[in-house]
Amino acid sequence: IRSCSEKLFLDLAINYKHMLVQPLLQVFYSVATPQNEDVLFKDSVYTAIGLSAPVVHEQLDFDAFIRDVLIEEVQKQNPGFNILRRRASILLGQWISIKIGDASRPAVFQIFQHLLTKEGQPLNDQVVRVTAGRQLKNIADDWEFKADHFLPYAEAILGSMMQLIDEVELTETKMALLNTISVIVERLEHNISPFAERIIGLLPPLWEQSGEEHLMKQAILTILARLVTAMKADSLAFHSLVLPIIKGAIEPGSETQVYLLEDALDLWANIIAQTPSSAASQDLLSLAPYLLPIFELGSENLRKALEIADSYLLLAPSHMLSEPLRPSLFTSLTSLIGQLRPDANGLVCNLV
């Protein structure tokens, strides 16, 4: 219902822009002052401004609003202002891709750092912090996100996010917060290294707690793949944790293969790509035979499995051409030739 209402509002705003924009902006300017403490009315007006961002962005100086109003409002300790704290993170998440200048982005990160802080902030209840954690994904996923701007706040924000994941109980909420961290990992690239060990340490308990919640396991595999890509050869330290997870997801007949095979293959491919030949462990090499049953499946995962086989041949050619793996590998590959599309046949022939 809410999504339909938002779409209806946007359609109306676009079609009747000349009728709605000026009255809305007049109301907004009349209430958007730090002196106005009518929390519920402000929350309603800010909701409208958030939904109408694509329509009113040319007439509204949102950077000035952040600087002159929002920063002060999220620091107020008056009763009821937790409502506006929650609304502030939603509003920033809606406007970040519409019109927030580079000069205002450090202030945006400061606001989220403040809203995610639990200690000494009684108004930052769990609703405020969870909402901020969810909306931070939009901030990090924005095209104009710059790692250098975020790094001064990274330790505090990531620490608060991990603390919040431990605190909440619902799997869906944990997964949403984990997805936010996953996006931050991807955007920070190699800059994530100082925080990688703490993030990795968060994952095994979540894996165990998720039980049959395969979506959570998929989210964990995704963040592991992004961490491996970001850390490159430094990710070797985490192989002892990651390789058993991959093995459990790719073993033929395993309960999780149906749900996790695609994500496990992505993680597997990233690990091989980032592993130097001199550091290829026996545990990593022992996974190579599991490619053969995946070849036989002939599913949409076949291309990724062929790419992994290609990486293995570059990583450890002696191992891949040793007994008993070599005959089985050739048998599996030759059985595919002529059964696939031309481009896939080309991949197989290249491997042979």
Short mmCIF file of N, CA and C in Angstrom, two decimals, residues 183-330:
data_model
loop_
_atom_site.label_atom_id
_atom_site.label_comp_id
_atom_site.label_asym_id
_atom_site.label_seq_id
_atom_site.Cartn_x
_atom_site.Cartn_y
_atom_site.Cartn_z
N VAL A 183 27.76 -3.36 1.02
CA VAL A 183 27.91 -2.27 0.05
C VAL A 183 29.09 -1.38 0.43
N ILE A 184 29.26 -1.10 1.73
CA ILE A 184 30.39 -0.29 2.18
C ILE A 184 31.70 -0.98 1.85
N VAL A 185 31.76 -2.29 2.07
CA VAL A 185 32.97 -3.06 1.73
C VAL A 185 33.30 -2.90 0.26
N GLU A 186 32.29 -3.03 -0.58
CA GLU A 186 32.51 -2.92 -2.03
C GLU A 186 32.99 -1.53 -2.41
N ARG A 187 32.44 -0.49 -1.80
CA ARG A 187 32.79 0.87 -2.19
C ARG A 187 34.15 1.31 -1.63
N LEU A 188 34.52 0.78 -0.46
CA LEU A 188 35.81 1.16 0.13
C LEU A 188 36.98 0.44 -0.53
N GLU A 189 36.71 -0.70 -1.19
CA GLU A 189 37.76 -1.49 -1.85
C GLU A 189 38.88 -1.81 -0.86
N HIS A 190 40.15 -1.54 -1.23
CA HIS A 190 41.27 -1.94 -0.38
C HIS A 190 41.28 -1.21 0.95
N ASN A 191 40.56 -0.09 1.04
CA ASN A 191 40.53 0.67 2.30
C ASN A 191 39.80 -0.07 3.41
N ILE A 192 39.14 -1.18 3.09
CA ILE A 192 38.40 -1.92 4.10
C ILE A 192 39.32 -2.78 4.95
N SER A 193 40.56 -2.98 4.54
CA SER A 193 41.48 -3.91 5.20
C SER A 193 41.57 -3.72 6.72
N PRO A 194 41.67 -2.48 7.25
CA PRO A 194 41.77 -2.33 8.71
C PRO A 194 40.56 -2.86 9.47
N PHE A 195 39.43 -2.99 8.79
CA PHE A 195 38.19 -3.40 9.47
C PHE A 195 37.79 -4.83 9.11
N ALA A 196 38.57 -5.45 8.21
CA ALA A 196 38.16 -6.75 7.66
C ALA A 196 38.09 -7.83 8.73
N GLU A 197 39.04 -7.86 9.63
CA GLU A 197 39.06 -8.93 10.63
C GLU A 197 37.83 -8.88 11.52
N ARG A 198 37.42 -7.67 11.91
CA ARG A 198 36.23 -7.53 12.75
C ARG A 198 34.97 -7.95 11.99
N ILE A 199 34.90 -7.61 10.71
CA ILE A 199 33.74 -8.00 9.91
C ILE A 199 33.70 -9.51 9.73
N ILE A 200 34.85 -10.09 9.43
CA ILE A 200 34.93 -11.55 9.27
C ILE A 200 34.51 -12.25 10.56
N GLY A 201 34.95 -11.72 11.69
CA GLY A 201 34.60 -12.32 12.97
C GLY A 201 33.11 -12.30 13.27
N LEU A 202 32.40 -11.38 12.62
CA LEU A 202 30.96 -11.26 12.81
C LEU A 202 30.19 -12.37 12.09
N LEU A 203 30.79 -12.96 11.04
CA LEU A 203 30.04 -13.80 10.12
C LEU A 203 29.77 -15.23 10.59
N PRO A 204 30.76 -15.94 11.20
CA PRO A 204 30.46 -17.33 11.60
C PRO A 204 29.25 -17.48 12.52
N PRO A 205 29.10 -16.63 13.56
CA PRO A 205 27.88 -16.77 14.38
C PRO A 205 26.60 -16.52 13.59
N LEU A 206 26.65 -15.56 12.64
CA LEU A 206 25.46 -15.29 11.82
C LEU A 206 25.14 -16.49 10.93
N TRP A 207 26.18 -17.14 10.44
CA TRP A 207 25.98 -18.33 9.59
C TRP A 207 25.29 -19.43 10.39
N GLU A 208 25.73 -19.63 11.63
CA GLU A 208 25.14 -20.67 12.47
C GLU A 208 23.71 -20.31 12.87
N GLN A 209 23.48 -19.04 13.19
CA GLN A 209 22.17 -18.61 13.64
C GLN A 209 21.14 -18.63 12.51
N SER A 210 21.60 -18.50 11.27
CA SER A 210 20.66 -18.38 10.14
C SER A 210 19.88 -19.66 9.89
N GLY A 211 20.43 -20.82 10.29
CA GLY A 211 19.70 -22.07 10.13
C GLY A 211 19.27 -22.31 8.69
N GLU A 212 17.96 -22.38 8.47
CA GLU A 212 17.43 -22.61 7.13
C GLU A 212 17.17 -21.31 6.36
N GLU A 213 17.59 -20.18 6.92
CA GLU A 213 17.40 -18.89 6.24
C GLU A 213 18.50 -18.74 5.19
N HIS A 214 18.25 -19.26 4.00
CA HIS A 214 19.29 -19.26 2.96
C HIS A 214 19.59 -17.87 2.43
N LEU A 215 18.64 -16.96 2.53
CA LEU A 215 18.91 -15.59 2.08
C LEU A 215 20.01 -14.96 2.92
N MET A 216 20.02 -15.25 4.21
CA MET A 216 21.09 -14.75 5.07
C MET A 216 22.43 -15.34 4.67
N LYS A 217 22.44 -16.63 4.39
CA LYS A 217 23.68 -17.28 3.95
C LYS A 217 24.17 -16.68 2.63
N GLN A 218 23.24 -16.37 1.73
CA GLN A 218 23.62 -15.73 0.48
C GLN A 218 24.26 -14.36 0.73
N ALA A 219 23.69 -13.61 1.67
CA ALA A 219 24.25 -12.30 2.00
C ALA A 219 25.66 -12.44 2.58
N ILE A 220 25.88 -13.47 3.39
CA ILE A 220 27.20 -13.70 3.98
C ILE A 220 28.21 -14.07 2.89
N LEU A 221 27.81 -14.93 1.96
CA LEU A 221 28.71 -15.30 0.86
C LEU A 221 29.05 -14.07 0.01
N THR A 222 28.08 -13.20 -0.20
CA THR A 222 28.32 -11.99 -1.00
C THR A 222 29.33 -11.08 -0.33
N ILE A 223 29.18 -10.86 0.97
CA ILE A 223 30.11 -9.97 1.66
C ILE A 223 31.50 -10.59 1.73
N LEU A 224 31.59 -11.92 1.85
CA LEU A 224 32.89 -12.58 1.84
C LEU A 224 33.56 -12.40 0.48
N ALA A 225 32.79 -12.55 -0.60
CA ALA A 225 33.36 -12.37 -1.94
C ALA A 225 33.88 -10.95 -2.12
N ARG A 226 33.15 -9.98 -1.62
CA ARG A 226 33.58 -8.59 -1.75
C ARG A 226 34.81 -8.30 -0.89
N LEU A 227 34.87 -8.90 0.29
CA LEU A 227 36.05 -8.73 1.14
C LEU A 227 37.29 -9.32 0.47
N VAL A 228 37.14 -10.50 -0.11
CA VAL A 228 38.28 -11.15 -0.77
C VAL A 228 38.77 -10.29 -1.93
N THR A 229 37.84 -9.77 -2.72
CA THR A 229 38.22 -8.92 -3.85
C THR A 229 38.91 -7.65 -3.39
N ALA A 230 38.41 -7.06 -2.31
CA ALA A 230 38.98 -5.81 -1.82
C ALA A 230 40.37 -6.01 -1.22
N MET A 231 40.57 -7.12 -0.54
CA MET A 231 41.81 -7.33 0.20
C MET A 231 42.89 -8.02 -0.63
N LYS A 232 42.51 -8.57 -1.78
CA LYS A 232 43.46 -9.22 -2.69
C LYS A 232 44.25 -10.30 -1.93
N ALA A 233 45.59 -10.31 -2.04
CA ALA A 233 46.39 -11.39 -1.45
C ALA A 233 46.30 -11.40 0.08
N ASP A 234 45.95 -10.27 0.68
CA ASP A 234 45.82 -10.22 2.14
C ASP A 234 44.67 -11.09 2.64
N SER A 235 43.79 -11.51 1.74
CA SER A 235 42.66 -12.35 2.15
C SER A 235 43.07 -13.79 2.44
N LEU A 236 44.33 -14.15 2.19
CA LEU A 236 44.79 -15.51 2.46
C LEU A 236 44.56 -15.91 3.91
N ALA A 237 44.63 -14.95 4.80
CA ALA A 237 44.48 -15.24 6.22
C ALA A 237 43.09 -15.79 6.56
N PHE A 238 42.12 -15.55 5.67
CA PHE A 238 40.75 -15.96 5.96
C PHE A 238 40.34 -17.24 5.24
N HIS A 239 41.29 -17.87 4.53
CA HIS A 239 40.94 -19.08 3.78
C HIS A 239 40.44 -20.20 4.69
N SER A 240 41.01 -20.30 5.89
CA SER A 240 40.60 -21.38 6.78
C SER A 240 39.14 -21.26 7.17
N LEU A 241 38.60 -20.05 7.17
CA LEU A 241 37.19 -19.85 7.47
C LEU A 241 36.33 -20.03 6.22
N VAL A 242 36.81 -19.53 5.08
CA VAL A 242 35.99 -19.43 3.89
C VAL A 242 35.90 -20.74 3.12
N LEU A 243 37.01 -21.48 3.01
CA LEU A 243 37.01 -22.68 2.17
C LEU A 243 36.04 -23.76 2.66
N PRO A 244 35.90 -24.00 3.98
CA PRO A 244 34.88 -24.97 4.40
C PRO A 244 33.46 -24.54 4.05
N ILE A 245 33.20 -23.23 4.06
CA ILE A 245 31.87 -22.74 3.68
C ILE A 245 31.61 -23.04 2.21
N ILE A 246 32.62 -22.79 1.36
CA ILE A 246 32.48 -23.08 -0.07
C ILE A 246 32.25 -24.57 -0.28
N LYS A 247 33.04 -25.38 0.40
CA LYS A 247 32.92 -26.84 0.23
C LYS A 247 31.52 -27.30 0.59
N GLY A 248 30.96 -26.79 1.69
CA GLY A 248 29.63 -27.19 2.11
C GLY A 248 28.56 -26.81 1.11
N ALA A 249 28.80 -25.73 0.34
CA ALA A 249 27.79 -25.26 -0.60
C ALA A 249 27.89 -25.91 -1.97
N ILE A 250 29.06 -26.52 -2.30
CA ILE A 250 29.24 -27.08 -3.65
C ILE A 250 29.24 -28.60 -3.65
N GLU A 251 29.24 -29.22 -2.48
CA GLU A 251 29.24 -30.68 -2.43
C GLU A 251 27.97 -31.23 -3.08
N PRO A 252 28.11 -32.21 -3.97
CA PRO A 252 26.92 -32.80 -4.59
C PRO A 252 26.00 -33.42 -3.54
N GLY A 253 24.73 -33.12 -3.66
CA GLY A 253 23.76 -33.67 -2.72
C GLY A 253 23.61 -32.92 -1.43
N SER A 254 24.40 -31.85 -1.23
CA SER A 254 24.28 -31.11 0.02
C SER A 254 22.95 -30.34 0.04
N GLU A 255 22.44 -30.10 1.23
CA GLU A 255 21.14 -29.45 1.36
C GLU A 255 21.18 -28.01 0.87
N THR A 256 22.36 -27.40 0.92
CA THR A 256 22.45 -25.97 0.60
C THR A 256 22.84 -25.71 -0.85
N GLN A 257 23.21 -26.77 -1.61
CA GLN A 257 23.71 -26.54 -2.96
C GLN A 257 22.68 -25.82 -3.83
N VAL A 258 21.43 -26.22 -3.72
CA VAL A 258 20.38 -25.64 -4.56
C VAL A 258 20.28 -24.14 -4.35
N TYR A 259 20.44 -23.70 -3.09
CA TYR A 259 20.22 -22.30 -2.74
C TYR A 259 21.49 -21.46 -2.84
N LEU A 260 22.65 -22.06 -2.60
CA LEU A 260 23.87 -21.28 -2.41
C LEU A 260 24.93 -21.49 -3.48
N LEU A 261 24.69 -22.37 -4.43
CA LEU A 261 25.74 -22.72 -5.40
C LEU A 261 26.22 -21.49 -6.15
N GLU A 262 25.32 -20.67 -6.65
CA GLU A 262 25.72 -19.51 -7.45
C GLU A 262 26.60 -18.56 -6.65
N ASP A 263 26.19 -18.24 -5.42
CA ASP A 263 26.97 -17.32 -4.59
C ASP A 263 28.29 -17.95 -4.17
N ALA A 264 28.28 -19.26 -3.90
CA ALA A 264 29.52 -19.95 -3.53
C ALA A 264 30.52 -19.95 -4.68
N LEU A 265 30.01 -20.09 -5.92
CA LEU A 265 30.90 -20.06 -7.08
C LEU A 265 31.53 -18.67 -7.24
N ASP A 266 30.76 -17.62 -6.99
CA ASP A 266 31.32 -16.26 -7.07
C ASP A 266 32.44 -16.08 -6.05
N LEU A 267 32.20 -16.55 -4.82
CA LEU A 267 33.22 -16.45 -3.78
C LEU A 267 34.45 -17.29 -4.15
N TRP A 268 34.22 -18.49 -4.63
CA TRP A 268 35.29 -19.40 -5.04
C TRP A 268 36.14 -18.75 -6.15
N ALA A 269 35.49 -18.17 -7.14
CA ALA A 269 36.21 -17.52 -8.24
C ALA A 269 37.05 -16.35 -7.74
N ASN A 270 36.52 -15.59 -6.80
CA ASN A 270 37.26 -14.45 -6.26
C ASN A 270 38.49 -14.90 -5.49
N ILE A 271 38.35 -15.98 -4.73
CA ILE A 271 39.47 -16.49 -3.95
C ILE A 271 40.61 -16.95 -4.85
N ILE A 272 40.28 -17.69 -5.90
CA ILE A 272 41.33 -18.17 -6.80
C ILE A 272 42.00 -17.00 -7.51
N ALA A 273 41.20 -16.02 -7.91
CA ALA A 273 41.77 -14.87 -8.62
C ALA A 273 42.73 -14.08 -7.76
N GLN A 274 42.51 -14.08 -6.45
CA GLN A 274 43.34 -13.27 -5.54
C GLN A 274 44.44 -14.08 -4.86
N THR A 275 44.58 -15.36 -5.18
CA THR A 275 45.58 -16.22 -4.54
C THR A 275 46.83 -16.32 -5.40
N PRO A 276 48.01 -15.94 -4.90
CA PRO A 276 49.25 -16.12 -5.66
C PRO A 276 49.56 -17.60 -5.83
N SER A 277 50.22 -17.95 -6.93
CA SER A 277 50.55 -19.35 -7.20
C SER A 277 51.37 -19.96 -6.07
N SER A 278 52.24 -19.16 -5.48
CA SER A 278 53.10 -19.67 -4.42
C SER A 278 52.35 -19.95 -3.13
N ALA A 279 51.11 -19.44 -3.04
CA ALA A 279 50.36 -19.57 -1.79
C ALA A 279 49.14 -20.47 -1.93
N ALA A 280 49.05 -21.22 -3.02
CA ALA A 280 47.90 -22.10 -3.23
C ALA A 280 47.96 -23.26 -2.24
N SER A 281 47.07 -23.28 -1.28
CA SER A 281 47.09 -24.30 -0.23
C SER A 281 46.47 -25.60 -0.73
N GLN A 282 46.76 -26.68 -0.01
CA GLN A 282 46.18 -27.97 -0.37
C GLN A 282 44.66 -27.94 -0.20
N ASP A 283 44.17 -27.19 0.79
CA ASP A 283 42.72 -27.08 0.99
C ASP A 283 42.05 -26.46 -0.22
N LEU A 284 42.68 -25.43 -0.80
CA LEU A 284 42.12 -24.78 -1.98
C LEU A 284 42.18 -25.71 -3.19
N LEU A 285 43.30 -26.39 -3.36
CA LEU A 285 43.46 -27.29 -4.50
C LEU A 285 42.52 -28.49 -4.40
N SER A 286 42.22 -28.91 -3.18
CA SER A 286 41.35 -30.09 -3.01
C SER A 286 39.91 -29.83 -3.44
N LEU A 287 39.56 -28.56 -3.64
CA LEU A 287 38.20 -28.24 -4.10
C LEU A 287 38.03 -28.43 -5.60
N ALA A 288 39.13 -28.50 -6.35
CA ALA A 288 39.04 -28.56 -7.81
C ALA A 288 38.17 -29.71 -8.32
N PRO A 289 38.25 -30.93 -7.75
CA PRO A 289 37.40 -32.02 -8.28
C PRO A 289 35.91 -31.75 -8.19
N TYR A 290 35.51 -30.82 -7.31
CA TYR A 290 34.08 -30.52 -7.19
C TYR A 290 33.54 -29.78 -8.43
N LEU A 291 34.45 -29.33 -9.30
CA LEU A 291 33.99 -28.70 -10.54
C LEU A 291 33.32 -29.70 -11.48
N LEU A 292 33.77 -30.96 -11.44
CA LEU A 292 33.30 -31.95 -12.41
C LEU A 292 31.79 -32.21 -12.30
N PRO A 293 31.24 -32.39 -11.09
CA PRO A 293 29.78 -32.55 -11.01
C PRO A 293 29.02 -31.31 -11.46
N ILE A 294 29.63 -30.13 -11.29
CA ILE A 294 28.96 -28.90 -11.73
C ILE A 294 28.92 -28.86 -13.25
N PHE A 295 29.99 -29.35 -13.90
CA PHE A 295 29.96 -29.46 -15.36
C PHE A 295 28.79 -30.32 -15.81
N GLU A 296 28.55 -31.40 -15.09
CA GLU A 296 27.49 -32.34 -15.48
C GLU A 296 26.10 -31.74 -15.28
N LEU A 297 25.98 -30.83 -14.33
CA LEU A 297 24.67 -30.20 -14.10
C LEU A 297 24.20 -29.44 -15.33
N GLY A 298 25.16 -28.81 -16.04
CA GLY A 298 24.81 -28.07 -17.25
C GLY A 298 23.86 -26.92 -17.01
N SER A 299 23.86 -26.33 -15.81
CA SER A 299 22.94 -25.25 -15.47
C SER A 299 23.55 -23.91 -15.87
N GLU A 300 22.87 -22.84 -15.43
CA GLU A 300 23.38 -21.50 -15.71
C GLU A 300 24.71 -21.23 -14.99
N ASN A 301 25.08 -22.11 -14.07
CA ASN A 301 26.35 -21.95 -13.35
C ASN A 301 27.53 -22.54 -14.11
N LEU A 302 27.28 -23.15 -15.27
CA LEU A 302 28.35 -23.81 -16.02
C LEU A 302 29.44 -22.82 -16.43
N ARG A 303 29.05 -21.65 -16.91
CA ARG A 303 30.05 -20.66 -17.35
C ARG A 303 30.98 -20.28 -16.21
N LYS A 304 30.41 -20.02 -15.03
CA LYS A 304 31.25 -19.66 -13.88
C LYS A 304 32.18 -20.81 -13.51
N ALA A 305 31.67 -22.05 -13.59
CA ALA A 305 32.52 -23.21 -13.27
C ALA A 305 33.67 -23.34 -14.27
N LEU A 306 33.41 -23.07 -15.54
CA LEU A 306 34.47 -23.10 -16.55
C LEU A 306 35.51 -22.01 -16.29
N GLU A 307 35.05 -20.85 -15.87
CA GLU A 307 35.98 -19.77 -15.55
C GLU A 307 36.86 -20.14 -14.35
N ILE A 308 36.26 -20.83 -13.36
CA ILE A 308 37.03 -21.27 -12.20
C ILE A 308 38.07 -22.31 -12.62
N ALA A 309 37.67 -23.23 -13.51
CA ALA A 309 38.62 -24.23 -14.00
C ALA A 309 39.78 -23.56 -14.73
N ASP A 310 39.49 -22.55 -15.50
CA ASP A 310 40.53 -21.80 -16.20
C ASP A 310 41.50 -21.16 -15.20
N SER A 311 40.95 -20.57 -14.13
CA SER A 311 41.80 -19.96 -13.10
C SER A 311 42.65 -21.01 -12.39
N TYR A 312 42.08 -22.19 -12.14
CA TYR A 312 42.86 -23.26 -11.52
C TYR A 312 44.03 -23.69 -12.40
N LEU A 313 43.80 -23.75 -13.72
CA LEU A 313 44.88 -24.15 -14.63
C LEU A 313 46.02 -23.14 -14.61
N LEU A 314 45.68 -21.86 -14.42
CA LEU A 314 46.71 -20.83 -14.32
C LEU A 314 47.37 -20.84 -12.95
N LEU A 315 46.59 -21.12 -11.91
CA LEU A 315 47.09 -21.09 -10.55
C LEU A 315 48.00 -22.29 -10.24
N ALA A 316 47.56 -23.47 -10.64
CA ALA A 316 48.28 -24.70 -10.27
C ALA A 316 48.20 -25.72 -11.41
N PRO A 317 48.90 -25.47 -12.51
CA PRO A 317 48.81 -26.39 -13.67
C PRO A 317 49.28 -27.80 -13.34
N SER A 318 50.32 -27.95 -12.54
CA SER A 318 50.81 -29.30 -12.21
C SER A 318 49.75 -30.10 -11.48
N HIS A 319 49.05 -29.46 -10.57
CA HIS A 319 47.99 -30.15 -9.82
C HIS A 319 46.84 -30.55 -10.75
N MET A 320 46.43 -29.62 -11.63
CA MET A 320 45.29 -29.90 -12.49
C MET A 320 45.61 -30.98 -13.53
N LEU A 321 46.88 -31.16 -13.86
CA LEU A 321 47.27 -32.16 -14.86
C LEU A 321 47.85 -33.42 -14.23
N SER A 322 47.62 -33.58 -12.95
CA SER A 322 48.13 -34.77 -12.26
C SER A 322 47.05 -35.85 -12.18
N GLU A 323 47.49 -37.08 -11.90
CA GLU A 323 46.55 -38.16 -11.66
C GLU A 323 45.92 -37.99 -10.28
N PRO A 324 44.66 -38.33 -10.07
CA PRO A 324 43.69 -38.83 -11.06
C PRO A 324 42.82 -37.72 -11.65
N LEU A 325 43.18 -36.46 -11.38
CA LEU A 325 42.29 -35.37 -11.79
C LEU A 325 42.30 -35.17 -13.30
N ARG A 326 43.48 -35.34 -13.94
CA ARG A 326 43.58 -35.03 -15.37
C ARG A 326 42.61 -35.83 -16.24
N PRO A 327 42.60 -37.17 -16.13
CA PRO A 327 41.67 -37.93 -16.99
C PRO A 327 40.20 -37.55 -16.77
N SER A 328 39.83 -37.37 -15.52
CA SER A 328 38.43 -37.01 -15.22
C SER A 328 38.09 -35.64 -15.79
N LEU A 329 39.05 -34.71 -15.69
CA LEU A 329 38.82 -33.36 -16.21
C LEU A 329 38.63 -33.38 -17.72
N PHE A 330 39.52 -34.11 -18.44
CA PHE A 330 39.38 -34.19 -19.89
C PHE A 330 38.08 -34.87 -20.29
#
